[in-house]
Amino acid sequence: HAKEAGRNRASHFDSDLERRALKRLEIDRAVLGRSPMDAVEILLQPQIAIAARAGTPRFEVLARWRTEDGTLIMPGDFIPAAERNGLIGAVTAAVLRLAIRRLRQHLEQNGTEARLAINVSAADLEARGFARRLLEDLHAADVPPDLIEIEITESMLLRMTPSLKSTLNVIHRGGIQLSLDDFGTGFSSMAYLRELPISSLKIDREFISGIESSRDRNLVAGMIAMAHSIGKEVIAEGIETPRQLERLAEIGCDWGQGYLWSRPIPPDQALAEFG
Ligand code: C2E
Ligand code: MG
Ligand code: MG
Ligand code: MG
């Protein structure tokens, strides 16, 4: 019996590994088979003022990959595929092009501003000239740099090289906002928080989903107090319920983002409803 059970376990293990390897291959093929300029689409998710003074409407830009046959691949799958196949620079360029164009169109048609937060990968920030090109593209499109925010993650800070530091400083000095995504899940040190030209911290959904417990509520309250004490604002990610919002309002969270208000939706719809 033991032997049989062992064999069953082993075959489950094999087929699971096999399934994952197959999926990975399939996504690699999809990503290699189409140019990012054709395949990348963007959605926007609104960021809502909680304790903040509502000013310029804000959105996070979330990328999707459209395959030739119309299937949509999520970023959790295709971003790692793009990274391992040397295509992440082209994906980010496609996302930025779409975001800047949509912003230009919004400024012209509505005469009002909107601010878009873009996720980037470590390889983007390490690529020579990334910050300079971004600033040039914004200038060419006549989009004010302060309408763009770049989201970096704590894990990118683990390799804080002089060139990464200088890229972040060029971005900041150019007037582009910087924020720290998935805050609390990585290893950011207080020294980085003090030194980096970051204007906001995005508290990861992991803490927000637990915020009805006093432990997570106290933890998030501490993060908010710490952020405010060093002059940063806080955005809570993944707010799904009115009770989570209520808790966050009580502890002075500045901004919120989550399914409570909206999933990521097509830019036209997002700008019409929340712009
Ligand atoms: P992220 O930057 O932390 O983005 C938040 C993710 O949480 C998004 O998933 C969003 O749809 C999801 N989300 C927002 N509100 C809620 C909520 O209330 N409940 C739940 N369950 N989820 C919520 P998405 O769009 O699948 O993106 C996943 C991750 O992929 C992003 O996490 C980001 O790290 C990465 N990503 C997305 N777009 C890009 C991109 O253009 N470039 C790069 N490098 N990475 C991207
Ligand atoms: Mg993000
Ligand atoms: Mg995040
Ligand atoms: Mg996250």
mmCIF file of C-alpha atoms and ligand atoms in Angstrom:
data_model
loop_
_atom_site.group_PDB
_atom_site.id
_atom_site.type_symbol
_atom_site.label_atom_id
_atom_site.label_comp_id
_atom_site.label_asym_id
_atom_site.label_seq_id
_atom_site.Cartn_x
_atom_site.Cartn_y
_atom_site.Cartn_z
ATOM 1 C CA HIS A 1 0.000 0.000 0.000
ATOM 2 C CA ALA A 2 2.732 2.416 1.016
ATOM 3 C CA LYS A 3 4.526 1.776 -2.220
ATOM 4 C CA GLU A 4 1.372 2.346 -4.227
ATOM 5 C CA ALA A 5 0.591 5.584 -2.376
ATOM 6 C CA GLY A 6 4.134 6.727 -3.001
ATOM 7 C CA ARG A 7 3.811 5.991 -6.677
ATOM 8 C CA ASN A 8 0.523 7.892 -6.835
ATOM 9 C CA ARG A 9 2.084 10.856 -5.153
ATOM 10 C CA ALA A 10 5.040 10.733 -7.490
ATOM 11 C CA SER A 11 2.824 10.681 -10.555
ATOM 12 C CA HIS A 12 0.717 13.572 -9.241
ATOM 13 C CA PHE A 13 3.921 15.477 -8.722
ATOM 14 C CA ASP A 14 5.138 14.669 -12.218
ATOM 15 C CA SER A 15 1.944 15.680 -13.916
ATOM 16 C CA ASP A 16 1.774 18.918 -11.963
ATOM 17 C CA LEU A 17 5.325 19.775 -12.961
ATOM 18 C CA GLU A 18 4.557 18.753 -16.506
ATOM 19 C CA ARG A 19 1.447 20.913 -16.584
ATOM 20 C CA ARG A 20 3.366 23.917 -15.358
ATOM 21 C CA ALA A 21 6.210 23.343 -17.802
ATOM 22 C CA LEU A 22 3.711 23.050 -20.642
ATOM 23 C CA LYS A 23 1.926 26.220 -19.609
ATOM 24 C CA ARG A 24 5.236 28.024 -19.435
ATOM 25 C CA LEU A 25 6.159 26.839 -22.916
ATOM 26 C CA GLU A 26 2.796 27.892 -24.242
ATOM 27 C CA ILE A 27 3.135 31.379 -22.789
ATOM 28 C CA ASP A 28 6.709 31.681 -24.048
ATOM 29 C CA ARG A 29 5.445 30.763 -27.499
ATOM 30 C CA ALA A 30 2.595 33.277 -27.326
ATOM 31 C CA VAL A 31 4.946 36.042 -26.193
ATOM 32 C CA LEU A 32 7.613 35.242 -28.794
ATOM 33 C CA GLY A 33 5.037 34.884 -31.548
ATOM 34 C CA ARG A 34 3.759 38.442 -31.564
ATOM 35 C CA SER A 35 5.238 41.892 -31.342
ATOM 36 C CA PRO A 36 4.492 43.626 -28.036
ATOM 37 C CA MET A 37 3.370 46.702 -30.011
ATOM 38 C CA ASP A 38 0.566 44.559 -31.480
ATOM 39 C CA ALA A 39 -0.202 42.352 -28.501
ATOM 40 C CA VAL A 40 -0.090 44.646 -25.480
ATOM 41 C CA GLU A 41 -3.306 46.284 -24.291
ATOM 42 C CA ILE A 42 -3.805 48.418 -21.202
ATOM 43 C CA LEU A 43 -6.560 48.635 -18.621
ATOM 44 C CA LEU A 44 -6.939 51.340 -15.970
ATOM 45 C CA GLN A 45 -7.983 50.905 -12.357
ATOM 46 C CA PRO A 46 -9.032 54.087 -10.494
ATOM 47 C CA GLN A 47 -7.365 55.213 -7.274
ATOM 48 C CA ILE A 48 -9.847 56.874 -4.946
ATOM 49 C CA ALA A 49 -9.134 59.577 -2.367
ATOM 50 C CA ILE A 50 -9.841 58.396 1.208
ATOM 51 C CA ALA A 51 -8.101 60.833 3.578
ATOM 52 C CA ALA A 52 -6.383 62.612 0.685
ATOM 53 C CA ARG A 53 -7.727 65.738 -0.889
ATOM 54 C CA ALA A 54 -9.179 64.600 -4.205
ATOM 55 C CA GLY A 55 -7.336 66.414 -6.959
ATOM 56 C CA THR A 56 -6.237 65.082 -10.320
ATOM 57 C CA PRO A 57 -7.939 61.714 -10.905
ATOM 58 C CA ARG A 58 -5.471 58.845 -10.612
ATOM 59 C CA PHE A 59 -5.301 55.416 -12.200
ATOM 60 C CA GLU A 60 -2.960 52.429 -12.275
ATOM 61 C CA VAL A 61 -2.154 51.066 -15.724
ATOM 62 C CA LEU A 62 -2.352 47.256 -15.876
ATOM 63 C CA ALA A 63 -1.122 45.415 -18.956
ATOM 64 C CA ARG A 64 -2.723 42.499 -20.802
ATOM 65 C CA TRP A 65 -1.352 40.384 -23.688
ATOM 66 C CA ARG A 66 -3.745 39.613 -26.558
ATOM 67 C CA THR A 67 -2.762 36.509 -28.529
ATOM 68 C CA GLU A 68 -3.406 36.143 -32.270
ATOM 69 C CA ASP A 69 -6.527 34.054 -31.585
ATOM 70 C CA GLY A 70 -7.926 36.670 -29.207
ATOM 71 C CA THR A 71 -7.088 35.023 -25.885
ATOM 72 C CA LEU A 72 -6.070 37.380 -23.082
ATOM 73 C CA ILE A 73 -2.989 36.517 -21.014
ATOM 74 C CA MET A 74 -2.602 38.077 -17.557
ATOM 75 C CA PRO A 75 0.562 39.947 -16.501
ATOM 76 C CA GLY A 76 1.343 37.416 -13.778
ATOM 77 C CA ASP A 77 1.986 35.007 -16.661
ATOM 78 C CA PHE A 78 3.325 37.084 -19.547
ATOM 79 C CA ILE A 79 5.524 39.575 -17.667
ATOM 80 C CA PRO A 80 7.816 36.773 -16.373
ATOM 81 C CA ALA A 81 7.794 35.261 -19.897
ATOM 82 C CA ALA A 82 8.774 38.617 -21.402
ATOM 83 C CA GLU A 83 11.502 38.967 -18.771
ATOM 84 C CA ARG A 84 13.027 35.555 -19.420
ATOM 85 C CA ASN A 85 12.903 36.051 -23.194
ATOM 86 C CA GLY A 86 14.520 39.481 -23.254
ATOM 87 C CA LEU A 87 11.314 41.220 -24.329
ATOM 88 C CA ILE A 88 10.415 43.201 -21.238
ATOM 89 C CA GLY A 89 11.878 46.430 -22.606
ATOM 90 C CA ALA A 90 9.595 46.186 -25.638
ATOM 91 C CA VAL A 91 6.577 45.371 -23.436
ATOM 92 C CA THR A 92 7.214 48.383 -21.210
ATOM 93 C CA ALA A 93 7.719 50.583 -24.279
ATOM 94 C CA ALA A 94 4.347 49.420 -25.637
ATOM 95 C CA VAL A 95 2.602 50.073 -22.304
ATOM 96 C CA LEU A 96 4.164 53.532 -22.047
ATOM 97 C CA ARG A 97 3.240 54.398 -25.633
ATOM 98 C CA LEU A 98 -0.407 53.458 -25.061
ATOM 99 C CA ALA A 99 -0.557 55.284 -21.735
ATOM 100 C CA ILE A 100 1.039 58.484 -23.063
ATOM 101 C CA ARG A 101 -1.206 58.485 -26.152
ATOM 102 C CA ARG A 102 -4.350 57.997 -24.090
ATOM 103 C CA LEU A 103 -3.287 60.754 -21.736
ATOM 104 C CA ARG A 104 -2.616 63.116 -24.664
ATOM 105 C CA GLN A 105 -6.064 62.333 -26.070
ATOM 106 C CA HIS A 106 -7.694 62.894 -22.673
ATOM 107 C CA LEU A 107 -5.974 66.272 -22.234
ATOM 108 C CA GLU A 108 -7.159 67.379 -25.676
ATOM 109 C CA GLN A 109 -10.720 66.110 -25.473
ATOM 110 C CA ASN A 110 -11.528 66.911 -21.858
ATOM 111 C CA GLY A 111 -9.151 69.680 -21.008
ATOM 112 C CA THR A 112 -8.707 67.999 -17.625
ATOM 113 C CA GLU A 113 -5.785 66.067 -16.307
ATOM 114 C CA ALA A 114 -5.431 62.486 -15.183
ATOM 115 C CA ARG A 115 -2.454 60.781 -13.628
ATOM 116 C CA LEU A 116 -1.339 57.296 -14.677
ATOM 117 C CA ALA A 117 0.834 54.943 -12.616
ATOM 118 C CA ILE A 118 2.932 52.498 -14.660
ATOM 119 C CA ASN A 119 4.496 49.273 -13.418
ATOM 120 C CA VAL A 120 8.044 48.612 -14.567
ATOM 121 C CA SER A 121 10.460 45.706 -14.195
ATOM 122 C CA ALA A 122 13.973 45.749 -12.756
ATOM 123 C CA ALA A 123 15.436 45.269 -16.254
ATOM 124 C CA ASP A 124 13.717 48.458 -17.443
ATOM 125 C CA LEU A 125 15.420 50.560 -14.797
ATOM 126 C CA GLU A 126 18.739 48.865 -15.526
ATOM 127 C CA ALA A 127 18.500 49.553 -19.267
ATOM 128 C CA ARG A 128 20.678 52.468 -20.351
ATOM 129 C CA GLY A 129 18.767 55.616 -21.177
ATOM 130 C CA PHE A 130 15.373 54.455 -19.842
ATOM 131 C CA ALA A 131 14.721 57.626 -17.841
ATOM 132 C CA ARG A 132 16.004 59.966 -20.529
ATOM 133 C CA ARG A 133 13.890 58.282 -23.253
ATOM 134 C CA LEU A 134 10.791 58.417 -21.076
ATOM 135 C CA LEU A 135 11.261 62.128 -20.451
ATOM 136 C CA GLU A 136 11.831 62.723 -24.174
ATOM 137 C CA ASP A 137 8.682 60.788 -25.089
ATOM 138 C CA LEU A 138 6.626 62.827 -22.621
ATOM 139 C CA HIS A 139 8.079 66.043 -23.963
ATOM 140 C CA ALA A 140 7.385 64.999 -27.573
ATOM 141 C CA ALA A 141 3.772 64.140 -26.670
ATOM 142 C CA ASP A 142 3.435 67.346 -24.676
ATOM 143 C CA VAL A 143 2.344 65.443 -21.575
ATOM 144 C CA PRO A 144 3.463 66.981 -18.249
ATOM 145 C CA PRO A 145 5.825 64.506 -16.500
ATOM 146 C CA ASP A 146 3.956 64.850 -13.199
ATOM 147 C CA LEU A 147 0.985 63.051 -14.789
ATOM 148 C CA ILE A 148 3.098 59.902 -14.902
ATOM 149 C CA GLU A 149 4.052 57.813 -11.905
ATOM 150 C CA ILE A 150 6.462 54.884 -12.031
ATOM 151 C CA GLU A 151 5.800 51.992 -9.637
ATOM 152 C CA ILE A 152 8.856 50.105 -8.480
ATOM 153 C CA THR A 153 8.856 47.149 -6.106
ATOM 154 C CA GLU A 154 10.812 46.491 -2.957
ATOM 155 C CA SER A 155 12.604 43.574 -4.594
ATOM 156 C CA MET A 156 14.175 45.951 -7.132
ATOM 157 C CA LEU A 157 15.849 47.755 -4.263
ATOM 158 C CA LEU A 158 17.747 44.636 -3.224
ATOM 159 C CA ARG A 159 20.294 45.412 -5.899
ATOM 160 C CA MET A 160 20.624 49.124 -5.266
ATOM 161 C CA THR A 161 23.479 49.847 -7.659
ATOM 162 C CA PRO A 162 24.738 53.378 -8.280
ATOM 163 C CA SER A 163 23.202 53.237 -11.760
ATOM 164 C CA LEU A 164 19.761 52.249 -10.421
ATOM 165 C CA LYS A 165 19.971 55.067 -7.920
ATOM 166 C CA SER A 166 20.906 57.531 -10.627
ATOM 167 C CA THR A 167 18.056 56.327 -12.888
ATOM 168 C CA LEU A 168 15.554 56.893 -10.072
ATOM 169 C CA ASN A 169 17.015 60.343 -9.448
ATOM 170 C CA VAL A 170 16.793 61.287 -13.145
ATOM 171 C CA ILE A 171 13.151 60.156 -13.188
ATOM 172 C CA HIS A 172 12.405 62.167 -10.067
ATOM 173 C CA ARG A 173 14.258 65.291 -11.153
ATOM 174 C CA GLY A 174 12.411 65.139 -14.464
ATOM 175 C CA GLY A 175 9.182 65.595 -12.519
ATOM 176 C CA ILE A 176 7.878 62.022 -12.745
ATOM 177 C CA GLN A 177 6.451 60.600 -9.515
ATOM 178 C CA LEU A 178 7.807 57.383 -8.009
ATOM 179 C CA SER A 179 5.961 54.945 -5.772
ATOM 180 C CA LEU A 180 6.873 51.749 -3.978
ATOM 181 C CA ASP A 181 4.517 48.892 -4.923
ATOM 182 C CA ASP A 182 3.619 45.789 -2.880
ATOM 183 C CA PHE A 183 4.984 47.510 0.221
ATOM 184 C CA GLY A 184 5.404 45.211 3.195
ATOM 185 C CA THR A 185 5.938 41.987 1.251
ATOM 186 C CA GLY A 186 9.603 42.519 0.402
ATOM 187 C CA PHE A 187 12.707 43.653 2.169
ATOM 188 C CA SER A 188 12.859 47.391 1.931
ATOM 189 C CA SER A 189 15.106 48.869 4.555
ATOM 190 C CA MET A 190 14.374 52.091 6.337
ATOM 191 C CA ALA A 191 17.591 53.479 4.835
ATOM 192 C CA TYR A 192 16.152 53.117 1.318
ATOM 193 C CA LEU A 193 12.875 54.689 2.343
ATOM 194 C CA ARG A 194 14.755 57.643 3.735
ATOM 195 C CA GLU A 195 16.987 58.095 0.695
ATOM 196 C CA LEU A 196 14.806 57.321 -2.276
ATOM 197 C CA PRO A 197 12.837 60.029 -4.064
ATOM 198 C CA ILE A 198 9.568 58.130 -3.613
ATOM 199 C CA SER A 199 6.330 60.016 -3.014
ATOM 200 C CA SER A 200 4.048 57.149 -2.028
ATOM 201 C CA LEU A 201 3.937 53.644 -0.604
ATOM 202 C CA LYS A 202 1.411 51.127 -1.882
ATOM 203 C CA ILE A 203 0.467 48.732 0.882
ATOM 204 C CA ASP A 204 0.026 45.228 -0.494
ATOM 205 C CA ARG A 205 -3.396 43.596 -0.656
ATOM 206 C CA GLU A 206 -2.139 40.859 1.670
ATOM 207 C CA PHE A 207 -2.423 43.324 4.598
ATOM 208 C CA ILE A 208 -5.649 44.901 3.400
ATOM 209 C CA SER A 209 -7.503 41.601 3.174
ATOM 210 C CA GLY A 210 -6.651 40.954 6.814
ATOM 211 C CA ILE A 211 -7.412 44.437 8.084
ATOM 212 C CA GLU A 212 -10.510 43.429 10.011
ATOM 213 C CA SER A 213 -8.219 41.623 12.456
ATOM 214 C CA SER A 214 -6.668 43.907 15.057
ATOM 215 C CA ARG A 215 -3.202 42.565 14.266
ATOM 216 C CA ASP A 216 -3.234 43.642 10.619
ATOM 217 C CA ARG A 217 -5.093 46.835 11.442
ATOM 218 C CA ASN A 218 -2.344 47.822 13.867
ATOM 219 C CA LEU A 219 0.335 46.821 11.394
ATOM 220 C CA VAL A 220 -1.203 48.942 8.622
ATOM 221 C CA ALA A 221 -1.776 51.838 11.033
ATOM 222 C CA GLY A 222 1.931 51.647 11.889
ATOM 223 C CA MET A 223 2.946 51.633 8.229
ATOM 224 C CA ILE A 224 0.758 54.674 7.577
ATOM 225 C CA ALA A 225 2.149 56.575 10.571
ATOM 226 C CA MET A 226 5.693 55.711 9.510
ATOM 227 C CA ALA A 227 5.060 56.776 5.897
ATOM 228 C CA HIS A 228 3.460 60.061 6.950
ATOM 229 C CA SER A 229 6.258 60.821 9.382
ATOM 230 C CA ILE A 230 8.773 60.750 6.519
ATOM 231 C CA GLY A 231 6.510 62.720 4.200
ATOM 232 C CA LYS A 232 5.132 59.910 2.003
ATOM 233 C CA GLU A 233 1.514 59.225 1.204
ATOM 234 C CA VAL A 234 -0.085 55.797 1.350
ATOM 235 C CA ILE A 235 -2.208 53.912 -1.163
ATOM 236 C CA ALA A 236 -3.992 50.744 -0.030
ATOM 237 C CA GLU A 237 -4.262 48.053 -2.737
ATOM 238 C CA GLY A 238 -6.999 45.490 -3.127
ATOM 239 C CA ILE A 239 -9.834 47.063 -1.128
ATOM 240 C CA GLU A 240 -12.844 44.839 -1.695
ATOM 241 C CA THR A 241 -15.340 45.603 1.076
ATOM 242 C CA PRO A 242 -16.912 48.695 2.714
ATOM 243 C CA ARG A 243 -15.626 47.466 6.079
ATOM 244 C CA GLN A 244 -12.031 47.405 4.845
ATOM 245 C CA LEU A 245 -12.522 50.953 3.571
ATOM 246 C CA GLU A 246 -13.974 52.021 6.919
ATOM 247 C CA ARG A 247 -10.963 50.626 8.806
ATOM 248 C CA LEU A 248 -8.553 52.359 6.408
ATOM 249 C CA ALA A 249 -10.383 55.672 6.736
ATOM 250 C CA GLU A 250 -10.123 55.417 10.554
ATOM 251 C CA ILE A 251 -6.347 55.067 10.394
ATOM 252 C CA GLY A 252 -5.815 57.861 7.900
ATOM 253 C CA CYS A 253 -4.996 55.997 4.692
ATOM 254 C CA ASP A 254 -4.686 58.581 1.895
ATOM 255 C CA TRP A 255 -5.763 56.636 -1.206
ATOM 256 C CA GLY A 256 -7.471 53.365 -2.039
ATOM 257 C CA GLN A 257 -7.656 51.071 -5.007
ATOM 258 C CA GLY A 258 -9.669 47.890 -5.401
ATOM 259 C CA TYR A 259 -12.661 45.963 -6.669
ATOM 260 C CA LEU A 260 -14.870 47.899 -4.194
ATOM 261 C CA TRP A 261 -14.835 50.731 -6.735
ATOM 262 C CA SER A 262 -13.742 49.027 -9.933
ATOM 263 C CA ARG A 263 -11.746 46.254 -11.496
ATOM 264 C CA PRO A 264 -9.181 47.304 -14.084
ATOM 265 C CA ILE A 265 -11.322 48.408 -17.071
ATOM 266 C CA PRO A 266 -10.732 49.773 -20.590
ATOM 267 C CA PRO A 267 -9.228 53.304 -20.554
ATOM 268 C CA ASP A 268 -12.206 54.997 -22.260
ATOM 269 C CA GLN A 269 -14.582 53.620 -19.667
ATOM 270 C CA ALA A 270 -12.283 54.359 -16.720
ATOM 271 C CA LEU A 271 -11.689 57.961 -17.787
ATOM 272 C CA ALA A 272 -15.399 58.518 -18.443
ATOM 273 C CA GLU A 273 -16.494 57.075 -15.089
ATOM 274 C CA PHE A 274 -13.688 58.199 -12.793
ATOM 275 C CA GLY A 275 -11.802 60.865 -14.779
HETATM 276 P P1 C2E B 1 0.308 45.148 -8.946
HETATM 277 O O1 C2E B 1 1.081 46.236 -9.580
HETATM 278 O O2 C2E B 1 0.440 44.990 -7.478
HETATM 279 O O3 C2E B 1 -1.200 45.403 -9.395
HETATM 280 C C1 C2E B 1 -2.316 45.092 -8.611
HETATM 281 C C2 C2E B 1 -2.962 43.808 -9.038
HETATM 282 O O4 C2E B 1 -4.043 43.525 -8.132
HETATM 283 C C3 C2E B 1 -3.610 43.854 -10.431
HETATM 284 O O5 C2E B 1 -3.562 42.534 -10.988
HETATM 285 C C4 C2E B 1 -5.049 44.208 -10.093
HETATM 286 O O6 C2E B 1 -5.967 43.814 -11.085
HETATM 287 C C5 C2E B 1 -5.253 43.421 -8.834
HETATM 288 N N1 C2E B 1 -6.305 43.999 -7.984
HETATM 289 C C6 C2E B 1 -6.670 45.292 -7.878
HETATM 290 N N2 C2E B 1 -7.676 45.443 -6.976
HETATM 291 C C7 C2E B 1 -7.952 44.215 -6.507
HETATM 292 C C8 C2E B 1 -8.904 43.718 -5.548
HETATM 293 O O7 C2E B 1 -9.695 44.440 -4.954
HETATM 294 N N3 C2E B 1 -8.885 42.381 -5.323
HETATM 295 C C9 C2E B 1 -8.032 41.538 -5.964
HETATM 296 N N4 C2E B 1 -8.088 40.238 -5.704
HETATM 297 N N5 C2E B 1 -7.102 41.977 -6.873
HETATM 298 C C10 C2E B 1 -7.077 43.293 -7.132
HETATM 299 P P2 C2E B 1 -3.051 42.271 -12.480
HETATM 300 O O8 C2E B 1 -3.613 43.304 -13.423
HETATM 301 O O9 C2E B 1 -3.283 40.837 -12.775
HETATM 302 O O10 C2E B 1 -1.492 42.542 -12.367
HETATM 303 C C11 C2E B 1 -0.693 41.693 -11.585
HETATM 304 C C12 C2E B 1 0.719 42.210 -11.472
HETATM 305 O O11 C2E B 1 1.376 42.194 -12.762
HETATM 306 C C13 C2E B 1 0.809 43.669 -11.023
HETATM 307 O O12 C2E B 1 0.678 43.732 -9.622
HETATM 308 C C14 C2E B 1 2.193 44.044 -11.522
HETATM 309 O O13 C2E B 1 3.175 43.594 -10.632
HETATM 310 C C15 C2E B 1 2.300 43.241 -12.796
HETATM 311 N N6 C2E B 1 2.014 44.116 -13.956
HETATM 312 C C16 C2E B 1 0.814 44.516 -14.456
HETATM 313 N N7 C2E B 1 0.984 45.321 -15.534
HETATM 314 C C17 C2E B 1 2.335 45.449 -15.701
HETATM 315 C C18 C2E B 1 3.163 46.172 -16.642
HETATM 316 O O14 C2E B 1 2.718 46.907 -17.529
HETATM 317 N N8 C2E B 1 4.540 46.025 -16.491
HETATM 318 C C19 C2E B 1 5.076 45.258 -15.487
HETATM 319 N N9 C2E B 1 6.426 45.162 -15.424
HETATM 320 N N10 C2E B 1 4.331 44.580 -14.608
HETATM 321 C C20 C2E B 1 2.966 44.673 -14.697
HETATM 322 MG MG MG B 2 1.395 48.140 -9.329
HETATM 323 MG MG MG B 3 0.774 46.402 -6.163
HETATM 324 MG MG MG B 4 0.538 43.538 -5.740
#
